[in-house]
PDB file of C-alpha atoms in Angstrom:
ATOM      1  CA  MET A1035      -9.530  -0.516  16.608  1.00  0.00           C
ATOM      2  CA  LYS A1036      -6.277   0.443  16.493  1.00  0.00           C
ATOM      3  CA  ILE A1037      -5.122  -0.948  12.880  1.00  0.00           C
ATOM      4  CA  ALA A1038      -1.569   0.829  11.847  1.00  0.00           C
ATOM      5  CA  ARG A1039      -0.487   1.094  15.812  1.00  0.00           C
ATOM      6  CA  ARG A1040       2.007  -2.279  15.374  1.00  0.00           C
ATOM      7  CA  LEU A1041       3.016  -1.249  11.870  1.00  0.00           C
ATOM      8  CA  GLN A1042       4.023   1.933  13.136  1.00  0.00           C
ATOM      9  CA  THR A1043       5.853   0.997  16.026  1.00  0.00           C
ATOM     10  CA  LEU A1044       8.204  -1.665  14.210  1.00  0.00           C
ATOM     11  CA  LEU A1045       8.877   0.417  10.983  1.00  0.00           C
ATOM     12  CA  LEU A1046       9.627   3.530  12.621  1.00  0.00           C
ATOM     13  CA  ALA A1047      12.039   1.453  15.197  1.00  0.00           C
ATOM     14  CA  GLY A1048      13.710   0.005  12.044  1.00  0.00           C
ATOM     15  CA  SER A1049      14.053   3.552  10.121  1.00  0.00           C
ATOM     16  CA  LEU A1050      15.469   4.998  13.564  1.00  0.00           C
ATOM     17  CA  ALA A1051      18.314   2.208  13.487  1.00  0.00           C
ATOM     18  CA  LEU A1052      18.664   3.167  10.089  1.00  0.00           C
ATOM     19  CA  ILE A1053      19.720   6.581  10.974  1.00  0.00           C
ATOM     20  CA  ALA A1054      23.306   5.746  11.916  1.00  0.00           C
ATOM     21  CA  ALA A1055      23.874   3.115   9.266  1.00  0.00           C
ATOM     22  CA  PRO A1056      26.795   3.558   6.548  1.00  0.00           C
ATOM     23  CA  GLN A1057      25.241   4.424   3.011  1.00  0.00           C
ATOM     24  CA  ALA A1058      25.827   1.091   0.788  1.00  0.00           C
ATOM     25  CA  GLN A1059      27.364   0.551  -2.173  1.00  0.00           C
ATOM     26  CA  ALA A1060      25.237   1.568  -5.640  1.00  0.00           C
ATOM     27  CA  GLN A1061      26.180  -1.733  -6.783  1.00  0.00           C
ATOM     28  CA  VAL A1062      27.992  -4.399  -5.052  1.00  0.00           C
ATOM     29  CA  GLY A1063      29.619  -7.139  -6.756  1.00  0.00           C
ATOM     30  CA  ASN A1064      28.547  -7.623 -10.309  1.00  0.00           C
ATOM     31  CA  PHE A1065      25.227  -7.141  -9.508  1.00  0.00           C
ATOM     32  CA  PRO A1066      23.402  -6.089 -11.407  1.00  0.00           C
ATOM     33  CA  SER A1067      24.922  -7.027 -14.645  1.00  0.00           C
ATOM     34  CA  LYS A1068      21.905  -7.062 -16.864  1.00  0.00           C
ATOM     35  CA  PRO A1069      18.271  -5.642 -16.998  1.00  0.00           C
ATOM     36  CA  ILE A1070      16.398  -6.068 -14.179  1.00  0.00           C
ATOM     37  CA  THR A1071      12.338  -6.463 -14.195  1.00  0.00           C
ATOM     38  CA  ILE A1072       9.982  -4.800 -11.071  1.00  0.00           C
ATOM     39  CA  VAL A1073       6.800  -6.425 -11.391  1.00  0.00           C
ATOM     40  CA  VAL A1074       3.585  -4.033 -10.241  1.00  0.00           C
ATOM     41  CA  PRO A1075       0.406  -5.852  -8.937  1.00  0.00           C
ATOM     42  CA  PHE A1076      -1.368  -2.677  -9.655  1.00  0.00           C
ATOM     43  CA  GLY A1077      -2.408  -0.174 -12.545  1.00  0.00           C
ATOM     44  CA  ALA A1078      -0.396   2.269 -13.738  1.00  0.00           C
ATOM     45  CA  GLY A1079      -0.272   5.777 -11.530  1.00  0.00           C
ATOM     46  CA  THR A1080      -0.775   3.854  -8.121  1.00  0.00           C
ATOM     47  CA  THR A1081       1.405   4.757  -5.801  1.00  0.00           C
ATOM     48  CA  THR A1082       2.678   1.032  -5.986  1.00  0.00           C
ATOM     49  CA  ASP A1083       3.389   1.737  -9.605  1.00  0.00           C
ATOM     50  CA  LEU A1084       4.977   5.360  -8.639  1.00  0.00           C
ATOM     51  CA  ALA A1085       7.358   3.529  -6.363  1.00  0.00           C
ATOM     52  CA  ALA A1086       8.284   1.274  -8.111  1.00  0.00           C
ATOM     53  CA  ARG A1087       9.405   3.669 -10.954  1.00  0.00           C
ATOM     54  CA  PHE A1088      11.427   5.820  -8.495  1.00  0.00           C
ATOM     55  CA  ILE A1089      13.665   2.885  -7.540  1.00  0.00           C
ATOM     56  CA  GLY A1090      13.704   1.782 -10.821  1.00  0.00           C
ATOM     57  CA  LYS A1091      15.268   5.189 -11.975  1.00  0.00           C
ATOM     58  CA  HIS A1092      17.541   5.546  -9.393  1.00  0.00           C
ATOM     59  CA  ILE A1093      18.518   1.973  -9.984  1.00  0.00           C
ATOM     60  CA  THR A1094      19.276   2.724 -13.580  1.00  0.00           C
ATOM     61  CA  ASP A1095      21.329   5.805 -12.281  1.00  0.00           C
ATOM     62  CA  ALA A1096      23.382   4.348  -9.731  1.00  0.00           C
ATOM     63  CA  THR A1097      24.802   0.830 -12.094  1.00  0.00           C
ATOM     64  CA  LYS A1098      23.307   2.346 -15.396  1.00  0.00           C
ATOM     65  CA  GLN A1099      21.441  -1.401 -16.401  1.00  0.00           C
ATOM     66  CA  PRO A1100      17.812  -0.495 -17.454  1.00  0.00           C
ATOM     67  CA  VAL A1101      15.087  -1.342 -15.017  1.00  0.00           C
ATOM     68  CA  ILE A1102      11.642  -2.415 -16.968  1.00  0.00           C
ATOM     69  CA  VAL A1103       8.738  -1.811 -14.476  1.00  0.00           C
ATOM     70  CA  ASP A1104       6.239  -4.453 -15.961  1.00  0.00           C
ATOM     71  CA  ASN A1105       2.268  -3.690 -14.601  1.00  0.00           C
ATOM     72  CA  LYS A1106       0.162  -6.609 -14.278  1.00  0.00           C
ATOM     73  CA  PRO A1107      -3.055  -5.720 -12.304  1.00  0.00           C
ATOM     74  CA  GLY A1108      -5.787  -7.623 -11.043  1.00  0.00           C
ATOM     75  CA  ALA A1109      -7.001 -10.178  -8.781  1.00  0.00           C
ATOM     76  CA  ASN A1110      -5.813  -8.492  -5.928  1.00  0.00           C
ATOM     77  CA  GLY A1111      -2.477  -8.749  -7.129  1.00  0.00           C
ATOM     78  CA  THR A1112      -2.584 -12.554  -7.513  1.00  0.00           C
ATOM     79  CA  ILE A1113      -1.699 -12.179 -11.187  1.00  0.00           C
ATOM     80  CA  ALA A1114       1.362 -10.669 -10.876  1.00  0.00           C
ATOM     81  CA  LEU A1115       2.370 -12.362  -7.747  1.00  0.00           C
ATOM     82  CA  GLN A1116       2.204 -15.801  -9.987  1.00  0.00           C
ATOM     83  CA  HIS A1117       3.876 -14.815 -12.607  1.00  0.00           C
ATOM     84  CA  VAL A1118       6.878 -13.444 -10.770  1.00  0.00           C
ATOM     85  CA  LEU A1119       6.588 -16.999  -9.314  1.00  0.00           C
ATOM     86  CA  ARG A1120       7.175 -18.358 -12.660  1.00  0.00           C
ATOM     87  CA  GLN A1121      10.309 -16.205 -13.249  1.00  0.00           C
ATOM     88  CA  PRO A1122      13.900 -17.298 -12.438  1.00  0.00           C
ATOM     89  CA  ALA A1123      14.732 -16.555  -8.934  1.00  0.00           C
ATOM     90  CA  ASP A1124      18.160 -14.624  -9.689  1.00  0.00           C
ATOM     91  CA  GLY A1125      17.616 -11.314  -8.292  1.00  0.00           C
ATOM     92  CA  TYR A1126      16.439  -9.816 -12.093  1.00  0.00           C
ATOM     93  CA  THR A1127      12.721 -10.409 -11.264  1.00  0.00           C
ATOM     94  CA  ILE A1128      11.423  -8.615  -7.998  1.00  0.00           C
ATOM     95  CA  VAL A1129       8.109  -7.172  -6.830  1.00  0.00           C
ATOM     96  CA  VAL A1130       6.546  -4.186  -5.112  1.00  0.00           C
ATOM     97  CA  GLY A1131       4.639  -6.504  -2.733  1.00  0.00           C
ATOM     98  CA  THR A1132       1.810  -4.629  -0.591  1.00  0.00           C
ATOM     99  CA  ASN A1133       0.180  -4.960   2.549  1.00  0.00           C
ATOM    100  CA  THR A1134      -2.372  -6.620   0.270  1.00  0.00           C
ATOM    101  CA  THR A1135      -0.609  -8.618  -1.740  1.00  0.00           C
ATOM    102  CA  HIS A1136       1.737 -10.136   1.488  1.00  0.00           C
ATOM    103  CA  ALA A1137      -0.609  -9.945   3.796  1.00  0.00           C
ATOM    104  CA  ALA A1138      -4.389  -9.405   3.973  1.00  0.00           C
ATOM    105  CA  ASN A1139      -4.917 -11.651   1.034  1.00  0.00           C
ATOM    106  CA  LEU A1140      -4.595 -14.617   3.131  1.00  0.00           C
ATOM    107  CA  SER A1141      -7.480 -13.471   4.688  1.00  0.00           C
ATOM    108  CA  LEU A1142      -9.546 -12.171   1.817  1.00  0.00           C
ATOM    109  CA  PHE A1143      -9.263 -15.435  -0.298  1.00  0.00           C
ATOM    110  CA  LYS A1144     -10.381 -19.270   1.038  1.00  0.00           C
ATOM    111  CA  LYS A1145      -7.481 -20.495  -1.696  1.00  0.00           C
ATOM    112  CA  LEU A1146      -4.629 -18.016  -2.165  1.00  0.00           C
ATOM    113  CA  PRO A1147      -2.483 -19.509  -5.451  1.00  0.00           C
ATOM    114  CA  TYR A1148       0.447 -18.674  -3.560  1.00  0.00           C
ATOM    115  CA  ASP A1149       2.082 -18.376  -0.258  1.00  0.00           C
ATOM    116  CA  PRO A1150       2.996 -14.566   0.417  1.00  0.00           C
ATOM    117  CA  VAL A1151       5.881 -15.868   3.294  1.00  0.00           C
ATOM    118  CA  ALA A1152       7.038 -18.833   2.324  1.00  0.00           C
ATOM    119  CA  ASP A1153       7.031 -18.082  -2.025  1.00  0.00           C
ATOM    120  CA  PHE A1154       8.938 -15.032  -1.387  1.00  0.00           C
ATOM    121  CA  VAL A1155      11.889 -13.484  -0.012  1.00  0.00           C
ATOM    122  CA  PRO A1156      11.874 -10.110   1.931  1.00  0.00           C
ATOM    123  CA  ILE A1157      13.835  -7.704   0.556  1.00  0.00           C
ATOM    124  CA  THR A1158      13.492  -4.106   2.439  1.00  0.00           C
ATOM    125  CA  ALA A1159      10.452  -2.333   3.188  1.00  0.00           C
ATOM    126  CA  MET A1160       9.988   1.074   1.288  1.00  0.00           C
ATOM    127  CA  ILE A1161       7.088   2.981   2.546  1.00  0.00           C
ATOM    128  CA  VAL A1162       4.035   3.676   4.902  1.00  0.00           C
ATOM    129  CA  GLY A1163       1.359   5.688   4.458  1.00  0.00           C
ATOM    130  CA  GLY A1164      -2.786   6.274   4.796  1.00  0.00           C
ATOM    131  CA  VAL A1165      -5.467   6.658   2.648  1.00  0.00           C
ATOM    132  CA  VAL A1166      -8.151   9.800   1.942  1.00  0.00           C
ATOM    133  CA  LEU A1167     -11.816   9.517   2.450  1.00  0.00           C
ATOM    134  CA  THR A1168     -12.971  11.272  -0.893  1.00  0.00           C
ATOM    135  CA  VAL A1169     -16.107  11.784  -1.814  1.00  0.00           C
ATOM    136  CA  ALA A1170     -18.408  13.206  -5.132  1.00  0.00           C
ATOM    137  CA  PRO A1171     -18.602  17.303  -4.982  1.00  0.00           C
ATOM    138  CA  GLY A1172     -22.008  17.160  -4.628  1.00  0.00           C
ATOM    139  CA  ALA A1173     -22.425  14.561  -2.265  1.00  0.00           C
ATOM    140  CA  PRO A1174     -25.004  15.708   0.574  1.00  0.00           C
ATOM    141  CA  TYR A1175     -22.270  15.597   3.059  1.00  0.00           C
ATOM    142  CA  ASN A1176     -19.214  18.016   3.858  1.00  0.00           C
ATOM    143  CA  ASN A1177     -17.744  15.967   6.524  1.00  0.00           C
ATOM    144  CA  VAL A1178     -17.683  12.564   8.378  1.00  0.00           C
ATOM    145  CA  GLN A1179     -20.059  13.082  10.965  1.00  0.00           C
ATOM    146  CA  GLU A1180     -22.593  14.002   8.036  1.00  0.00           C
ATOM    147  CA  LEU A1181     -21.814  10.902   5.909  1.00  0.00           C
ATOM    148  CA  ILE A1182     -22.732   9.015   9.364  1.00  0.00           C
ATOM    149  CA  ALA A1183     -25.768  10.343   9.863  1.00  0.00           C
ATOM    150  CA  VAL A1184     -26.828   9.840   6.111  1.00  0.00           C
ATOM    151  CA  ALA A1185     -25.302   6.474   6.444  1.00  0.00           C
ATOM    152  CA  LYS A1186     -27.441   5.543   9.513  1.00  0.00           C
ATOM    153  CA  LYS A1187     -30.589   7.141   8.339  1.00  0.00           C
ATOM    154  CA  HIS A1188     -29.906   4.643   5.418  1.00  0.00           C
ATOM    155  CA  PRO A1189     -28.320   1.537   6.253  1.00  0.00           C
ATOM    156  CA  GLY A1190     -26.904  -0.421   3.406  1.00  0.00           C
ATOM    157  CA  LYS A1191     -27.042   1.845   1.059  1.00  0.00           C
ATOM    158  CA  LEU A1192     -24.154   4.011   0.743  1.00  0.00           C
ATOM    159  CA  THR A1193     -20.997   2.132  -1.264  1.00  0.00           C
ATOM    160  CA  PHE A1194     -17.312   2.454  -0.650  1.00  0.00           C
ATOM    161  CA  GLY A1195     -14.996   1.389  -3.641  1.00  0.00           C
ATOM    162  CA  ALA A1196     -12.019  -0.609  -3.129  1.00  0.00           C
ATOM    163  CA  GLY A1197      -8.935  -1.729  -5.445  1.00  0.00           C
ATOM    164  CA  ASN A1198      -6.875  -2.861  -3.072  1.00  0.00           C
ATOM    165  CA  SER A1199      -6.822  -3.583   0.873  1.00  0.00           C
ATOM    166  CA  SER A1200      -5.592  -0.366   2.074  1.00  0.00           C
ATOM    167  CA  SER A1201      -8.903   0.857   0.645  1.00  0.00           C
ATOM    168  CA  ARG A1202     -10.846  -1.604   2.286  1.00  0.00           C
ATOM    169  CA  ALA A1203      -9.845  -0.946   5.422  1.00  0.00           C
ATOM    170  CA  GLY A1204     -10.313   2.431   5.398  1.00  0.00           C
ATOM    171  CA  GLY A1205     -14.125   1.477   4.691  1.00  0.00           C
ATOM    172  CA  GLU A1206     -13.847  -1.694   6.832  1.00  0.00           C
ATOM    173  CA  VAL A1207     -12.889   0.091   9.763  1.00  0.00           C
ATOM    174  CA  LEU A1208     -15.519   2.687   9.524  1.00  0.00           C
ATOM    175  CA  LYS A1209     -17.787   0.578   9.669  1.00  0.00           C
ATOM    176  CA  GLU A1210     -17.258  -1.208  12.804  1.00  0.00           C
ATOM    177  CA  LEU A1211     -16.185   2.081  14.892  1.00  0.00           C
ATOM    178  CA  ALA A1212     -19.062   4.428  13.585  1.00  0.00           C
ATOM    179  CA  GLY A1213     -21.516   1.325  13.583  1.00  0.00           C
ATOM    180  CA  ILE A1214     -22.612   2.271  10.074  1.00  0.00           C
ATOM    181  CA  ASP A1215     -23.766   0.106   7.164  1.00  0.00           C
ATOM    182  CA  ILE A1216     -21.972   0.853   3.997  1.00  0.00           C
ATOM    183  CA  LEU A1217     -21.690  -1.805   0.740  1.00  0.00           C
ATOM    184  CA  HIS A1218     -18.398  -2.503  -0.534  1.00  0.00           C
ATOM    185  CA  VAL A1219     -17.592  -2.502  -3.656  1.00  0.00           C
ATOM    186  CA  PRO A1220     -14.431  -4.393  -5.375  1.00  0.00           C
ATOM    187  CA  TYR A1221     -13.030  -2.677  -8.248  1.00  0.00           C
ATOM    188  CA  LYS A1222      -9.557  -4.529 -10.167  1.00  0.00           C
ATOM    189  CA  THR A1223      -7.650  -1.276  -9.317  1.00  0.00           C
ATOM    190  CA  LEU A1224      -8.079   1.830  -7.490  1.00  0.00           C
ATOM    191  CA  THR A1225      -7.755   3.738 -10.321  1.00  0.00           C
ATOM    192  CA  LEU A1226     -11.480   2.181 -11.244  1.00  0.00           C
ATOM    193  CA  ALA A1227     -12.733   2.575  -7.974  1.00  0.00           C
ATOM    194  CA  VAL A1228     -12.031   6.551  -8.669  1.00  0.00           C
ATOM    195  CA  THR A1229     -13.260   6.510 -12.072  1.00  0.00           C
ATOM    196  CA  ASP A1230     -16.821   5.538 -11.187  1.00  0.00           C
ATOM    197  CA  LEU A1231     -16.813   7.917  -8.165  1.00  0.00           C
ATOM    198  CA  MET A1232     -16.262  10.590 -10.537  1.00  0.00           C
ATOM    199  CA  GLY A1233     -19.036   8.837 -12.198  1.00  0.00           C
ATOM    200  CA  GLY A1234     -21.327   8.618  -9.291  1.00  0.00           C
ATOM    201  CA  GLN A1235     -21.154   4.871  -9.864  1.00  0.00           C
ATOM    202  CA  ILE A1236     -20.299   4.610  -6.009  1.00  0.00           C
ATOM    203  CA  ASP A1237     -20.350   6.863  -2.917  1.00  0.00           C
ATOM    204  CA  MET A1238     -16.976   6.878  -1.627  1.00  0.00           C
ATOM    205  CA  VAL A1239     -13.229   5.888  -1.771  1.00  0.00           C
ATOM    206  CA  PHE A1240     -10.684   5.597   0.945  1.00  0.00           C
ATOM    207  CA  GLY A1241      -7.549   6.211  -1.780  1.00  0.00           C
ATOM    208  CA  ASP A1242      -4.296   6.997  -1.523  1.00  0.00           C
ATOM    209  CA  ALA A1243      -2.959  10.385  -1.705  1.00  0.00           C
ATOM    210  CA  PRO A1244      -1.519  10.463  -5.120  1.00  0.00           C
ATOM    211  CA  ALA A1245      -4.932   8.464  -6.767  1.00  0.00           C
ATOM    212  CA  VAL A1246      -7.553  10.752  -5.075  1.00  0.00           C
ATOM    213  CA  MET A1247      -5.587  14.168  -4.596  1.00  0.00           C
ATOM    214  CA  PRO A1248      -5.526  15.804  -7.583  1.00  0.00           C
ATOM    215  CA  HIS A1249      -9.520  15.098  -8.515  1.00  0.00           C
ATOM    216  CA  VAL A1250      -9.502  16.693  -5.129  1.00  0.00           C
ATOM    217  CA  ARG A1251      -7.520  19.805  -6.402  1.00  0.00           C
ATOM    218  CA  ALA A1252      -9.230  19.857  -9.680  1.00  0.00           C
ATOM    219  CA  GLY A1253     -12.791  20.115  -8.140  1.00  0.00           C
ATOM    220  CA  LYS A1254     -13.790  16.394  -9.376  1.00  0.00           C
ATOM    221  CA  LEU A1255     -13.630  15.653  -5.505  1.00  0.00           C
ATOM    222  CA  LYS A1256     -14.205  16.270  -2.453  1.00  0.00           C
ATOM    223  CA  ALA A1257     -11.750  14.897   0.872  1.00  0.00           C
ATOM    224  CA  LEU A1258     -13.555  14.407   4.015  1.00  0.00           C
ATOM    225  CA  GLY A1259     -10.924  12.712   6.118  1.00  0.00           C
ATOM    226  CA  VAL A1260      -7.575  10.813   6.625  1.00  0.00           C
ATOM    227  CA  SER A1261      -7.156   7.882   7.728  1.00  0.00           C
ATOM    228  CA  THR A1262      -3.928   8.456   9.346  1.00  0.00           C
ATOM    229  CA  PRO A1263      -3.924   9.232  13.382  1.00  0.00           C
ATOM    230  CA  THR A1264      -2.607  12.521  12.768  1.00  0.00           C
ATOM    231  CA  ARG A1265      -3.177  14.959   9.868  1.00  0.00           C
ATOM    232  CA  MET A1266      -0.904  14.217   7.059  1.00  0.00           C
ATOM    233  CA  PRO A1267       1.852  16.597   5.723  1.00  0.00           C
ATOM    234  CA  GLY A1268       1.139  18.299   2.938  1.00  0.00           C
ATOM    235  CA  TYR A1269      -2.560  17.801   3.455  1.00  0.00           C
ATOM    236  CA  GLU A1270      -3.011  19.315   6.951  1.00  0.00           C
ATOM    237  CA  ASP A1271      -6.141  21.609   5.960  1.00  0.00           C
ATOM    238  CA  ILE A1272      -8.240  17.365   6.014  1.00  0.00           C
ATOM    239  CA  PRO A1273      -8.934  16.091   9.429  1.00  0.00           C
ATOM    240  CA  THR A1274      -8.370  13.232  10.574  1.00  0.00           C
ATOM    241  CA  ILE A1275     -11.248  11.011  10.689  1.00  0.00           C
ATOM    242  CA  ALA A1276     -10.498  10.137  14.170  1.00  0.00           C
ATOM    243  CA  GLU A1277     -10.938  13.741  15.669  1.00  0.00           C
ATOM    244  CA  GLN A1278     -14.529  13.970  13.617  1.00  0.00           C
ATOM    245  CA  GLY A1279     -15.974  12.295  16.203  1.00  0.00           C
ATOM    246  CA  VAL A1280     -14.486   8.340  15.278  1.00  0.00           C
ATOM    247  CA  PRO A1281     -12.568   7.818  18.210  1.00  0.00           C
ATOM    248  CA  GLY A1282      -9.605   5.177  18.034  1.00  0.00           C
ATOM    249  CA  TYR A1283     -10.279   5.256  13.536  1.00  0.00           C
ATOM    250  CA  GLU A1284      -6.740   4.876  12.106  1.00  0.00           C
ATOM    251  CA  ALA A1285      -6.075   2.688   8.545  1.00  0.00           C
ATOM    252  CA  SER A1286      -3.148   2.642   6.659  1.00  0.00           C
ATOM    253  CA  GLY A1287      -1.051   0.422   4.127  1.00  0.00           C
ATOM    254  CA  TRP A1288       2.720  -0.243   3.184  1.00  0.00           C
ATOM    255  CA  LEU A1289       4.931  -1.452   0.362  1.00  0.00           C
ATOM    256  CA  ALA A1290       7.576  -3.557   0.524  1.00  0.00           C
ATOM    257  CA  VAL A1291      10.322  -4.896  -1.572  1.00  0.00           C
ATOM    258  CA  PHE A1292      10.277  -9.099  -2.434  1.00  0.00           C
ATOM    259  CA  ALA A1293      11.841 -11.908  -4.552  1.00  0.00           C
ATOM    260  CA  PRO A1294      10.551 -15.199  -5.507  1.00  0.00           C
ATOM    261  CA  LYS A1295      11.826 -17.726  -3.479  1.00  0.00           C
ATOM    262  CA  GLY A1296      15.444 -19.414  -4.515  1.00  0.00           C
ATOM    263  CA  ILE A1297      16.939 -16.284  -4.736  1.00  0.00           C
ATOM    264  CA  PRO A1298      20.306 -16.690  -3.343  1.00  0.00           C
ATOM    265  CA  ASP A1299      21.312 -14.763  -0.037  1.00  0.00           C
ATOM    266  CA  ASP A1300      23.868 -13.135  -1.107  1.00  0.00           C
ATOM    267  CA  VAL A1301      21.763 -11.449  -4.001  1.00  0.00           C
ATOM    268  CA  ALA A1302      18.839 -10.773  -1.796  1.00  0.00           C
ATOM    269  CA  ASP A1303      21.644  -9.005  -0.043  1.00  0.00           C
ATOM    270  CA  GLN A1304      22.494  -7.057  -2.731  1.00  0.00           C
ATOM    271  CA  LEU A1305      19.522  -5.866  -3.551  1.00  0.00           C
ATOM    272  CA  ASN A1306      18.871  -4.639  -0.154  1.00  0.00           C
ATOM    273  CA  ALA A1307      22.334  -2.920   0.022  1.00  0.00           C
ATOM    274  CA  LEU A1308      21.386  -1.441  -3.462  1.00  0.00           C
ATOM    275  CA  ILE A1309      17.751  -0.238  -2.658  1.00  0.00           C
ATOM    276  CA  VAL A1310      17.978   1.118   0.888  1.00  0.00           C
ATOM    277  CA  PRO A1311      19.976   4.048   0.265  1.00  0.00           C
ATOM    278  CA  ILE A1312      17.731   4.971  -2.279  1.00  0.00           C
ATOM    279  CA  MET A1313      14.572   4.627   0.174  1.00  0.00           C
ATOM    280  CA  LYS A1314      16.839   6.743   2.263  1.00  0.00           C
ATOM    281  CA  SER A1315      17.832   9.293   0.433  1.00  0.00           C
ATOM    282  CA  PRO A1316      16.823  13.274   0.530  1.00  0.00           C
ATOM    283  CA  GLU A1317      15.117  13.157  -2.657  1.00  0.00           C
ATOM    284  CA  ALA A1318      12.790  10.147  -1.611  1.00  0.00           C
ATOM    285  CA  ALA A1319      11.867  11.498   2.066  1.00  0.00           C
ATOM    286  CA  LYS A1320      10.898  14.865  -0.070  1.00  0.00           C
ATOM    287  CA  TYR A1321       9.107  12.544  -3.242  1.00  0.00           C
ATOM    288  CA  PHE A1322       7.227  10.234  -0.907  1.00  0.00           C
ATOM    289  CA  GLY A1323       6.444  13.292   1.638  1.00  0.00           C
ATOM    290  CA  ASP A1324       4.901  15.250  -0.646  1.00  0.00           C
ATOM    291  CA  ASN A1325       2.327  12.252  -1.707  1.00  0.00           C
ATOM    292  CA  ALA A1326       1.605  11.903   1.710  1.00  0.00           C
ATOM    293  CA  TRP A1327       4.212   8.924   2.048  1.00  0.00           C
ATOM    294  CA  LYS A1328       7.082   7.998   4.984  1.00  0.00           C
ATOM    295  CA  PRO A1329       9.917   6.278   3.150  1.00  0.00           C
ATOM    296  CA  ILE A1330      10.884   3.346   5.664  1.00  0.00           C
ATOM    297  CA  ALA A1331      13.583   1.202   4.491  1.00  0.00           C
ATOM    298  CA  GLY A1332      15.417  -1.641   6.826  1.00  0.00           C
ATOM    299  CA  THR A1333      16.997  -5.091   6.712  1.00  0.00           C
ATOM    300  CA  ARG A1334      15.612  -8.231   5.486  1.00  0.00           C
ATOM    301  CA  GLN A1335      14.922  -9.629   8.504  1.00  0.00           C
ATOM    302  CA  GLU A1336      12.823  -6.672  10.385  1.00  0.00           C
ATOM    303  CA  LEU A1337      10.846  -7.172   6.781  1.00  0.00           C
ATOM    304  CA  ALA A1338      10.011 -10.854   7.315  1.00  0.00           C
ATOM    305  CA  GLN A1339       9.470 -10.101  11.259  1.00  0.00           C
ATOM    306  CA  PHE A1340       6.906  -7.158  10.003  1.00  0.00           C
ATOM    307  CA  GLN A1341       4.864  -9.112   7.624  1.00  0.00           C
ATOM    308  CA  LYS A1342       4.319 -11.916   9.604  1.00  0.00           C
ATOM    309  CA  SER A1343       2.682  -9.587  12.402  1.00  0.00           C
ATOM    310  CA  GLU A1344       0.661  -7.648   9.761  1.00  0.00           C
ATOM    311  CA  ILE A1345      -0.794 -11.455   8.511  1.00  0.00           C
ATOM    312  CA  ALA A1346      -1.655 -11.942  12.455  1.00  0.00           C
ATOM    313  CA  ARG A1347      -3.656  -8.298  11.872  1.00  0.00           C
ATOM    314  CA  TRP A1348      -5.410  -8.832   9.096  1.00  0.00           C
ATOM    315  CA  ALA A1349      -7.022 -11.856  10.097  1.00  0.00           C
ATOM    316  CA  GLN A1350      -7.973 -10.306  13.409  1.00  0.00           C
ATOM    317  CA  LEU A1351      -9.498  -7.276  11.428  1.00  0.00           C
ATOM    318  CA  THR A1352     -11.562  -9.388   8.485  1.00  0.00           C
ATOM    319  CA  LYS A1353     -12.947 -11.516  11.611  1.00  0.00           C
ATOM    320  CA  ALA A1354     -13.668  -8.011  13.181  1.00  0.00           C
ATOM    321  CA  ALA A1355     -15.123  -6.433  10.393  1.00  0.00           C
ATOM    322  CA  GLY A1356     -17.780  -9.813   9.242  1.00  0.00           C
ATOM    323  CA  ILE A1357     -15.640  -9.720   6.128  1.00  0.00           C
ATOM    324  CA  GLU A1358     -16.184 -13.623   4.513  1.00  0.00           C
ATOM    325  CA  PRO A1359     -13.163 -14.998   2.400  1.00  0.00           C
ATOM    326  CA  GLN A1360     -13.698 -15.232  -1.626  1.00  0.00           C
TER     327      GLN A1360
END
């Protein structure tokens, strides 16, 4: 299953179209004229949190208005999304949404307390990237094929922790393509899953590079493979899962900015004009590239089209993997 092919095609097309686009004014009209709150559906230290703080800092630098980053983790992001919908739709409360909150949740929950399309207005895509398969340093496998061999010898015994849909997809796709039975253990945040992995409570985590690679470098975790179709920039010493005997393996995630429904179109356009140049800057390319993520920014319409395709992709993935909605 080619998990991220459509994502890469759509977002690459959008990014190429923006290469020649003129840089927007940092502050359009009189917006913003007061502090902006960026709600993060996951915990501190996650990629979503780091991305929110990155754009928050640069919004403040450009506009001289404070930006508050408000972490509200839990329930696969639904707590944060419900909070955002209770705020005024004036552009001063926005959310960094993900493939979890704005695509996968429709297939992962029987009854979702928000509509990721009807209840939110797309502002711009931000970044796309893969995950790293990590295990404890003392695990009895040093590559993906050895892990698969153990999983086949002991079906249903190995566990993988997931705190978002990207980490969940990493394990589910491996189950499907390798023909193994590993047990998914859900976590409130990816950070908690990584903590339990280091503590020996679970066997593996498919985690964002910022969440797992510091522990790999410190010798507290061992990286077996990356989920991208080619090796990640900056982590070229870690082979892809696909090249380790699992052809076609590919899993990735994305972040994007959304605002609650009801926001005036001109304000949504101003937010896009404010954030896109930040994400296209050389500093963004280096900051996110160092963490194995690719900055992508585009029009509001491109994000809307991409989101709809991702909702369909996740419906197909959950059906193929036999994932029952909660």
